[in-house]
GROMACS .gro file of C-alpha atoms in nm:
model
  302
    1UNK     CA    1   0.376   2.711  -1.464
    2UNK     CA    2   0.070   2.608  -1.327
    3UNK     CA    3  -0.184   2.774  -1.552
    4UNK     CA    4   0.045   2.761  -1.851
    5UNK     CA    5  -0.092   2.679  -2.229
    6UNK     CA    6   0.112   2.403  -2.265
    7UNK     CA    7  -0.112   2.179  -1.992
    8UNK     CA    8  -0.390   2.311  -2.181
    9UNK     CA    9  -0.638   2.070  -2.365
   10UNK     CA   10  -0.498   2.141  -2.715
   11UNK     CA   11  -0.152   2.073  -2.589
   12UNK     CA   12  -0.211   1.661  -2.412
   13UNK     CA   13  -0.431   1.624  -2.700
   14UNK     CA   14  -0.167   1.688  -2.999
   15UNK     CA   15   0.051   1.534  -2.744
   16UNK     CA   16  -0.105   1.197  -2.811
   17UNK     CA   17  -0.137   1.236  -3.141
   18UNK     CA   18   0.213   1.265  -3.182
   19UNK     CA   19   0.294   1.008  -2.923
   20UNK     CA   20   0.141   0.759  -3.182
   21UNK     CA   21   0.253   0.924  -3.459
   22UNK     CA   22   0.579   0.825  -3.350
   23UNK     CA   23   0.542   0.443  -3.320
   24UNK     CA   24   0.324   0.438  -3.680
   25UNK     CA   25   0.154   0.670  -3.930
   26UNK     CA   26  -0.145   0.788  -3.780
   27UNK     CA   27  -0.422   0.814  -4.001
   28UNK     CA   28  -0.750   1.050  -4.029
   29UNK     CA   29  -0.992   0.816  -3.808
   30UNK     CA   30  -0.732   0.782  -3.521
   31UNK     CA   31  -0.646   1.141  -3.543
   32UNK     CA   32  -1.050   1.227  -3.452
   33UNK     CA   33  -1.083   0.936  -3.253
   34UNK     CA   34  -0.791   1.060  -3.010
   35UNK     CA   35  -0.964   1.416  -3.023
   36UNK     CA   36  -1.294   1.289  -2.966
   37UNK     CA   37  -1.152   1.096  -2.659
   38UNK     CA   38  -0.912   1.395  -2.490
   39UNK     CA   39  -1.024   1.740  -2.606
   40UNK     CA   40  -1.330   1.963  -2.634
   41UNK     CA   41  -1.660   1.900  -2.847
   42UNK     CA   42  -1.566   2.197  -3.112
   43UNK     CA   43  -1.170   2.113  -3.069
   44UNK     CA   44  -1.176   1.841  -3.359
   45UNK     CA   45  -1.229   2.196  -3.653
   46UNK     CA   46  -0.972   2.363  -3.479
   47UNK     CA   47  -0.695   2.104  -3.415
   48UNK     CA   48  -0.754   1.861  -3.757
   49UNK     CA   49  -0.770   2.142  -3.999
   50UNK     CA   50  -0.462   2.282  -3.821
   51UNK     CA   51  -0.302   1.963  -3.856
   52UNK     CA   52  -0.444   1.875  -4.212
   53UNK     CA   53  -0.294   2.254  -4.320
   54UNK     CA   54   0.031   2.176  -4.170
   55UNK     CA   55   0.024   2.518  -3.963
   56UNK     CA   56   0.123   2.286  -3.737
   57UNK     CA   57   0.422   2.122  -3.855
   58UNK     CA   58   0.426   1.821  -3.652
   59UNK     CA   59   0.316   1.553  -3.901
   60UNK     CA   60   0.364   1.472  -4.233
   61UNK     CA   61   0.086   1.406  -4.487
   62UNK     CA   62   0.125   1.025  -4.457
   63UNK     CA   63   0.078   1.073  -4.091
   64UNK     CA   64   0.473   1.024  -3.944
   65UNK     CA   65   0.598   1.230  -3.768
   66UNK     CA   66   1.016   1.389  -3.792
   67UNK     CA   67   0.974   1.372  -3.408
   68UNK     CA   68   1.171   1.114  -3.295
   69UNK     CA   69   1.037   1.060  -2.907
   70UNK     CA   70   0.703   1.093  -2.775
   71UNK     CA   71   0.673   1.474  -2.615
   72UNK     CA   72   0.654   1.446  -2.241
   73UNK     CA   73   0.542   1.771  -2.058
   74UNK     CA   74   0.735   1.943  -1.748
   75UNK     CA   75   0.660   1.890  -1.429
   76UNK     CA   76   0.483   2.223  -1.264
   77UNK     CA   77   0.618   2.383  -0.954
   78UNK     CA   78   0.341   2.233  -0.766
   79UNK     CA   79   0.418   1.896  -0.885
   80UNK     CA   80   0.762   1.982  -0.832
   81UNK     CA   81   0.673   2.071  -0.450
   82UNK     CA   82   0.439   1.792  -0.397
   83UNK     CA   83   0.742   1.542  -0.508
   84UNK     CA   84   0.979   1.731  -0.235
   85UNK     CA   85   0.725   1.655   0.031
   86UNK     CA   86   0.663   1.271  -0.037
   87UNK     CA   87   1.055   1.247  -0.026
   88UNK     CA   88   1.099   1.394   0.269
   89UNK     CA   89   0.901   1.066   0.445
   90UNK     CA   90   1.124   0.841   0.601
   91UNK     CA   91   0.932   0.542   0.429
   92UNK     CA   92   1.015   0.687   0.108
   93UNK     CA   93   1.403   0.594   0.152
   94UNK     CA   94   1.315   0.230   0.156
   95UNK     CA   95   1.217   0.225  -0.229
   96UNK     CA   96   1.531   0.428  -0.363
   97UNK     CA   97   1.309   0.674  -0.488
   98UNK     CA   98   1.548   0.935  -0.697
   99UNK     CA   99   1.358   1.249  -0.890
  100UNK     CA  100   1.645   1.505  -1.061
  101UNK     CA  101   1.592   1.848  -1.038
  102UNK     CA  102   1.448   1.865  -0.704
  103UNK     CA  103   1.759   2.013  -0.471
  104UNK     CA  104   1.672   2.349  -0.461
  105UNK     CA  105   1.256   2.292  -0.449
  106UNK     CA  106   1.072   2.430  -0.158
  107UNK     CA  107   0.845   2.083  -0.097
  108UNK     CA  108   0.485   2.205  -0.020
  109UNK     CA  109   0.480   2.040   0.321
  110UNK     CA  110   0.700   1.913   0.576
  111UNK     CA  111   0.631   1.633   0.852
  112UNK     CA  112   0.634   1.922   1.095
  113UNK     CA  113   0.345   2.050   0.963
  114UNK     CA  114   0.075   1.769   1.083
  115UNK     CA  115   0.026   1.555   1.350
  116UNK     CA  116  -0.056   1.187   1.356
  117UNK     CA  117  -0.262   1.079   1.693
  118UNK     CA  118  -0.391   0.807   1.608
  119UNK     CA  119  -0.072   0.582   1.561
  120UNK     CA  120   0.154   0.371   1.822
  121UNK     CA  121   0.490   0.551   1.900
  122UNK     CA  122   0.703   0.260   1.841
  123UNK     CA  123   0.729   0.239   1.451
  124UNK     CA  124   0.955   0.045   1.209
  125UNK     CA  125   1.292   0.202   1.230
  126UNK     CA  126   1.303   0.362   0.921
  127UNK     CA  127   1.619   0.554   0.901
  128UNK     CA  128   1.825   0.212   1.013
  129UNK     CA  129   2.097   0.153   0.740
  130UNK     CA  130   2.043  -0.200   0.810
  131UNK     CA  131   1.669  -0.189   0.828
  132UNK     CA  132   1.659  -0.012   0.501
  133UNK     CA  133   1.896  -0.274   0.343
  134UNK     CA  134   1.676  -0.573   0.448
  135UNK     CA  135   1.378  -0.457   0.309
  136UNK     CA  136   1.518  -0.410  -0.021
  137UNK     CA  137   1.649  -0.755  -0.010
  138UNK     CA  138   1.332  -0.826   0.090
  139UNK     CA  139   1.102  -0.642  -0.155
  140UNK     CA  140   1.337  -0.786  -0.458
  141UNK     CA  141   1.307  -1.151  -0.282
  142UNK     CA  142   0.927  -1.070  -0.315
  143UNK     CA  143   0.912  -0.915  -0.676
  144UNK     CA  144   1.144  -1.250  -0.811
  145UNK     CA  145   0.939  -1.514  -0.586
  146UNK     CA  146   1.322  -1.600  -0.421
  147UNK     CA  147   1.293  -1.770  -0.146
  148UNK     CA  148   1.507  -1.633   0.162
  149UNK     CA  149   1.691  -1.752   0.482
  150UNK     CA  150   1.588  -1.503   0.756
  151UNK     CA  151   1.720  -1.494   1.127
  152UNK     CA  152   1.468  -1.279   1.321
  153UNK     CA  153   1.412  -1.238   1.723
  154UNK     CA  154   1.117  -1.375   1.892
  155UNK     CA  155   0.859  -1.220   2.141
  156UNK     CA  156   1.109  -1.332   2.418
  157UNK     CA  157   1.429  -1.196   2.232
  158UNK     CA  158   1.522  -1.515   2.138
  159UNK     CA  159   1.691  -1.553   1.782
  160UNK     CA  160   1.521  -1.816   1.528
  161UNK     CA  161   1.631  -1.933   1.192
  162UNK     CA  162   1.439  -2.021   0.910
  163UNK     CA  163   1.425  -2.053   0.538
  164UNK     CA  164   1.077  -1.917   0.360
  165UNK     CA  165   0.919  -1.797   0.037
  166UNK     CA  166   0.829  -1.439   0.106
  167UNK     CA  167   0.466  -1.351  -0.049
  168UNK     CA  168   0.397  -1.034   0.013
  169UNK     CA  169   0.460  -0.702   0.207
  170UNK     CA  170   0.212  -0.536   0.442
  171UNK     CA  171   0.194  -0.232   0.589
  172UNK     CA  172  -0.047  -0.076   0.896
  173UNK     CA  173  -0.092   0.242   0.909
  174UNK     CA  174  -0.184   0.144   1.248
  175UNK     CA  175   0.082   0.058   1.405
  176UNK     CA  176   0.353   0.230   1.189
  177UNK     CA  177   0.485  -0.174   1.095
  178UNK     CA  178   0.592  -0.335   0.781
  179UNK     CA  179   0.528  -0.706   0.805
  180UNK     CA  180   0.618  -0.991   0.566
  181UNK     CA  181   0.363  -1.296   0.497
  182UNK     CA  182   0.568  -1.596   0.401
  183UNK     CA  183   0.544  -1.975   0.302
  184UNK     CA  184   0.725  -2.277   0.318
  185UNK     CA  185   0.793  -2.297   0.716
  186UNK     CA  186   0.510  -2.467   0.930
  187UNK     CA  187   0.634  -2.213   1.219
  188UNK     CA  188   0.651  -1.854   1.089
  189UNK     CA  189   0.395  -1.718   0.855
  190UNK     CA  190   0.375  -1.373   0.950
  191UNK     CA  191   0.660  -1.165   1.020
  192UNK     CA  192   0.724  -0.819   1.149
  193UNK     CA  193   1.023  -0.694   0.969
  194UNK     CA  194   1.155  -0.490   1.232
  195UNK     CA  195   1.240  -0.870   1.448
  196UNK     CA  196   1.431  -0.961   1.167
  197UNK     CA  197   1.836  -0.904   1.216
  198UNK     CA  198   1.973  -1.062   0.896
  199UNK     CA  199   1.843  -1.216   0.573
  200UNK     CA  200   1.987  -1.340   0.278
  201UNK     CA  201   1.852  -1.445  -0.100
  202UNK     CA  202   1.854  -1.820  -0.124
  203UNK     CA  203   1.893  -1.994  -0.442
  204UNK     CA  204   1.733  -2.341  -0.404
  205UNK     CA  205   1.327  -2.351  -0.453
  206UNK     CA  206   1.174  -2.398  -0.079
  207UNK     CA  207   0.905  -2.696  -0.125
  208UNK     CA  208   0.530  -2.557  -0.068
  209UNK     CA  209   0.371  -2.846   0.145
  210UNK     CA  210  -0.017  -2.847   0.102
  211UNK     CA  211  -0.143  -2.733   0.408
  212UNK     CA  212   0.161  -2.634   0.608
  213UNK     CA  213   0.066  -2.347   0.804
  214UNK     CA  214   0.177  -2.242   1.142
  215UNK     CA  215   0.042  -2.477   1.433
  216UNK     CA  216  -0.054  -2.163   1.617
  217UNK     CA  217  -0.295  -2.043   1.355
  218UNK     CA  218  -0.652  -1.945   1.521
  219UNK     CA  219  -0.948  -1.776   1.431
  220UNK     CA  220  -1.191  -1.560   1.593
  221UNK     CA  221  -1.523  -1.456   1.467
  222UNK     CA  222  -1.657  -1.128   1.549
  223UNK     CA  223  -1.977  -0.990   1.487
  224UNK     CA  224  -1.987  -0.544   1.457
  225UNK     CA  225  -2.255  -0.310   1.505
  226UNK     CA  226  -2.180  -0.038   1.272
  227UNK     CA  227  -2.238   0.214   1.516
  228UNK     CA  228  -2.001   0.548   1.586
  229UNK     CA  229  -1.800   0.416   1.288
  230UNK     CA  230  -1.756   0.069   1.438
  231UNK     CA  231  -1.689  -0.123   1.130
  232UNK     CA  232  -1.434   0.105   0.971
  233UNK     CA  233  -1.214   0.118   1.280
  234UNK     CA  234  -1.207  -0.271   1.336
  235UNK     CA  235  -1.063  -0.315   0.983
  236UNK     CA  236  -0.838  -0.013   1.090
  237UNK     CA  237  -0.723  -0.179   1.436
  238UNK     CA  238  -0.663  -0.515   1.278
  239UNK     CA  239  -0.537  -0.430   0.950
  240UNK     CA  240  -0.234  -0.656   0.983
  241UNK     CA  241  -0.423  -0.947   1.056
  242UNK     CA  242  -0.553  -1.163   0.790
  243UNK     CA  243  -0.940  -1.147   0.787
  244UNK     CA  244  -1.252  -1.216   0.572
  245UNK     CA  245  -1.540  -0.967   0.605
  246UNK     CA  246  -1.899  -1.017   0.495
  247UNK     CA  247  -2.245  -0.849   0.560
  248UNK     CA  248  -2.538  -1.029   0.750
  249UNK     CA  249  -2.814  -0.772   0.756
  250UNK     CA  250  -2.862  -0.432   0.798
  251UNK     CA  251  -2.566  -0.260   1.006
  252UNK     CA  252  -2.472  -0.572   1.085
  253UNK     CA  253  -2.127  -0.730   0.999
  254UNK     CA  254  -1.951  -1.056   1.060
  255UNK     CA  255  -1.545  -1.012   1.082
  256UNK     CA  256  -1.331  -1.384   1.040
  257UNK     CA  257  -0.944  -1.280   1.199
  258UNK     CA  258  -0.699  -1.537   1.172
  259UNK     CA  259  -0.443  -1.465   1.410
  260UNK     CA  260  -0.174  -1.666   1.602
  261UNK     CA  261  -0.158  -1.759   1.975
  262UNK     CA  262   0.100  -1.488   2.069
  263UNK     CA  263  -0.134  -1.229   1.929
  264UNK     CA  264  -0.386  -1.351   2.145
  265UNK     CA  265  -0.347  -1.123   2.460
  266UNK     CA  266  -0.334  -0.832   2.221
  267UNK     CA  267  -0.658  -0.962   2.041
  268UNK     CA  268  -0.847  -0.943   2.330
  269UNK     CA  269  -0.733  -0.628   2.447
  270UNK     CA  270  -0.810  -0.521   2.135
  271UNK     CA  271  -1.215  -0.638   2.143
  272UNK     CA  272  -1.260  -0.540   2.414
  273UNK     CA  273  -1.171  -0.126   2.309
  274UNK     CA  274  -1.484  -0.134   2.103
  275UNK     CA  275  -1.714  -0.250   2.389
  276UNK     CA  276  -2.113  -0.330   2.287
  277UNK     CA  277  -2.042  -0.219   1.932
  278UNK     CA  278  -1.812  -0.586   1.861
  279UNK     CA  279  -1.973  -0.956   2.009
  280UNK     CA  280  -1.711  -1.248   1.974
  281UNK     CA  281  -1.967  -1.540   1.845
  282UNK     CA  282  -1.677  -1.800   1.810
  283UNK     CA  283  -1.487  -1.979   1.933
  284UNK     CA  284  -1.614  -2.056   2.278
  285UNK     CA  285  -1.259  -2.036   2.454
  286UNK     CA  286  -1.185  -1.681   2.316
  287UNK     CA  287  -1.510  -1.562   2.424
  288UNK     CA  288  -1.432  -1.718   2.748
  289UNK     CA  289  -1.070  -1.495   2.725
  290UNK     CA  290  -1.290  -1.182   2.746
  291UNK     CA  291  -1.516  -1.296   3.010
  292UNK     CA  292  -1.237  -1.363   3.236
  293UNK     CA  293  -1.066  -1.010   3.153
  294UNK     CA  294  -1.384  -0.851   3.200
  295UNK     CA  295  -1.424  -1.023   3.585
  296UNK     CA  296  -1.059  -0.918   3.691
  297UNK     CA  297  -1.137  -0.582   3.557
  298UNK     CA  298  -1.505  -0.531   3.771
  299UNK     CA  299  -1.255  -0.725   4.046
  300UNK     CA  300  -0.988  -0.467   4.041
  301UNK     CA  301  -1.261  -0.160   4.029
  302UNK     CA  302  -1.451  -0.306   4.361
   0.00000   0.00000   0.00000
């Protein structure tokens, strides 16, 4: 199936042809215009006289067509096989994904079959039945701007309740983490969806105050040496951060990370891993955060 005619250029070509045909008579200029676009140089003699000689019975002389629905090819086995595999992801159940046909497909890979090394062991639970049903909610709530009432756990395990407008969904590759960035509550703004035990679809319009942010909001500016790949593993590490990224000269890069005070720790932590290739150039106080770490760490090693 892979090699077959039918995926041939001739094939899409009169394909689209008939695809139009269907919604309205096609005439002589769109008929070369769509070969022009999709097939070969010398295809235009072979398929319009074909056409214009009705060998190929698929359109009348006024340009309809008897066909009734636009022709849609087969999948191939590969396609088929490649489908199979990108089910078989965990993440995949969260979208209720269904493809027919594919029960008794070998898929053309397996998650046995490579090794990710570069990721944090402690994922979003993907396989949860509740997990799974929240983020739908969630997704919808996102798709329909509804606003929802979430209760979600805090750093400390403490449970928190609060109404927001959901915005969008992010996901780092990372850490493995789906998180939702909300609206319409001065304290949460960012939330990993994992933390969150029960949501439900509200039906009243949350209020947007100008302003209203989270009174933990903070920003650090970094500036990155694009050396050993520097640059592309910052935006890597703090991919679930929002940031703003522009270039001052050279290999030279100034990073903007708005993060929030319980992050902070983490942050620095985080800075720190890249060592001579990342300089924090604001604010004073976080700078000061990696000074101190840095003199209990040549402390501890004395």
């Amino acid at each position: 199936m892979l090699f077959h005619e039918i995926y041939g250029a001739y094939y899409r070509t009169m394909g689209r042809i008939l695809s139009a045909a269907v919604s309205h008579p096609v005439t002589q200029e769109e008929i070369r215009r769509i070969i022009r676009t999709h097939a070969f140089g010398e295809s235009a003699l072979a398929i319009e006289s074909a056409i214009r000689e009705e060998r190929w019975q698929l359109l009348h002389p006024d340009g309809s067509t008897p066909l009734q629905h636009a022709p849609e090819l087969p999948l191939t086995s590969l396609e088929k096989r490649w489908l199979k595999s990108l089910l078989l992801d965990p993440r995949a159940r969260l979208f209720e994904l269904e493809i027919p046909d594919l029960e008794d497909v070998q898929p053309l890979f397996t998650p046995a079959d490579y090794r990710i090394f570069d990721r944090y062991g402690d994922g979003d639970p993907y396989e949860d039945a509740g997990y799974i049903q929240r983020f739908r909610m969630i997704l919808a709530a996102v798709r329909d701007r509804q606003p929802l009432s979430i209760c979600m756990l805090d750093r400390r395990g403490n449970s928190m309740q609060c109404n927001v407008m959901p915005e969008y969904l992010e996901y780092s590759e990372k850490d493995d983490k789906f998180r939702l960035m909300t609206s319409g509550c001065r304290y949460v703004t960012i939330v990993n969806l994992a933390r969150i035990i029960q949501c439900e679809l509200l039906h009243k319009s949350i209020r947007r105050k100008p302003g209203c942010q989270s009174c933990a909001d903070r920003t650090v500016v970094l500036e990155v040496q694009d050396g050993r790949n520097a640059l592309e593993r910052v935006m890597l590490h703090f991919s679930h951060f929002e940031k703003e990224a522009e270039h001052i000269e050279g290999r030279q890069y100034r990073i903007r990370i708005r993060y929030q005070k319980e992050d902070e720790t983490e942050l620095v932590i985080r800075v720190l891993s890249f060592g001579p290739f990342v300089r924090v150039t604001e604010p004073d106080s976080f700078a000061e955060l990696i000074r101190e770490r840095l003199r209990k760490q040549m402390a501890c090693s004395l």
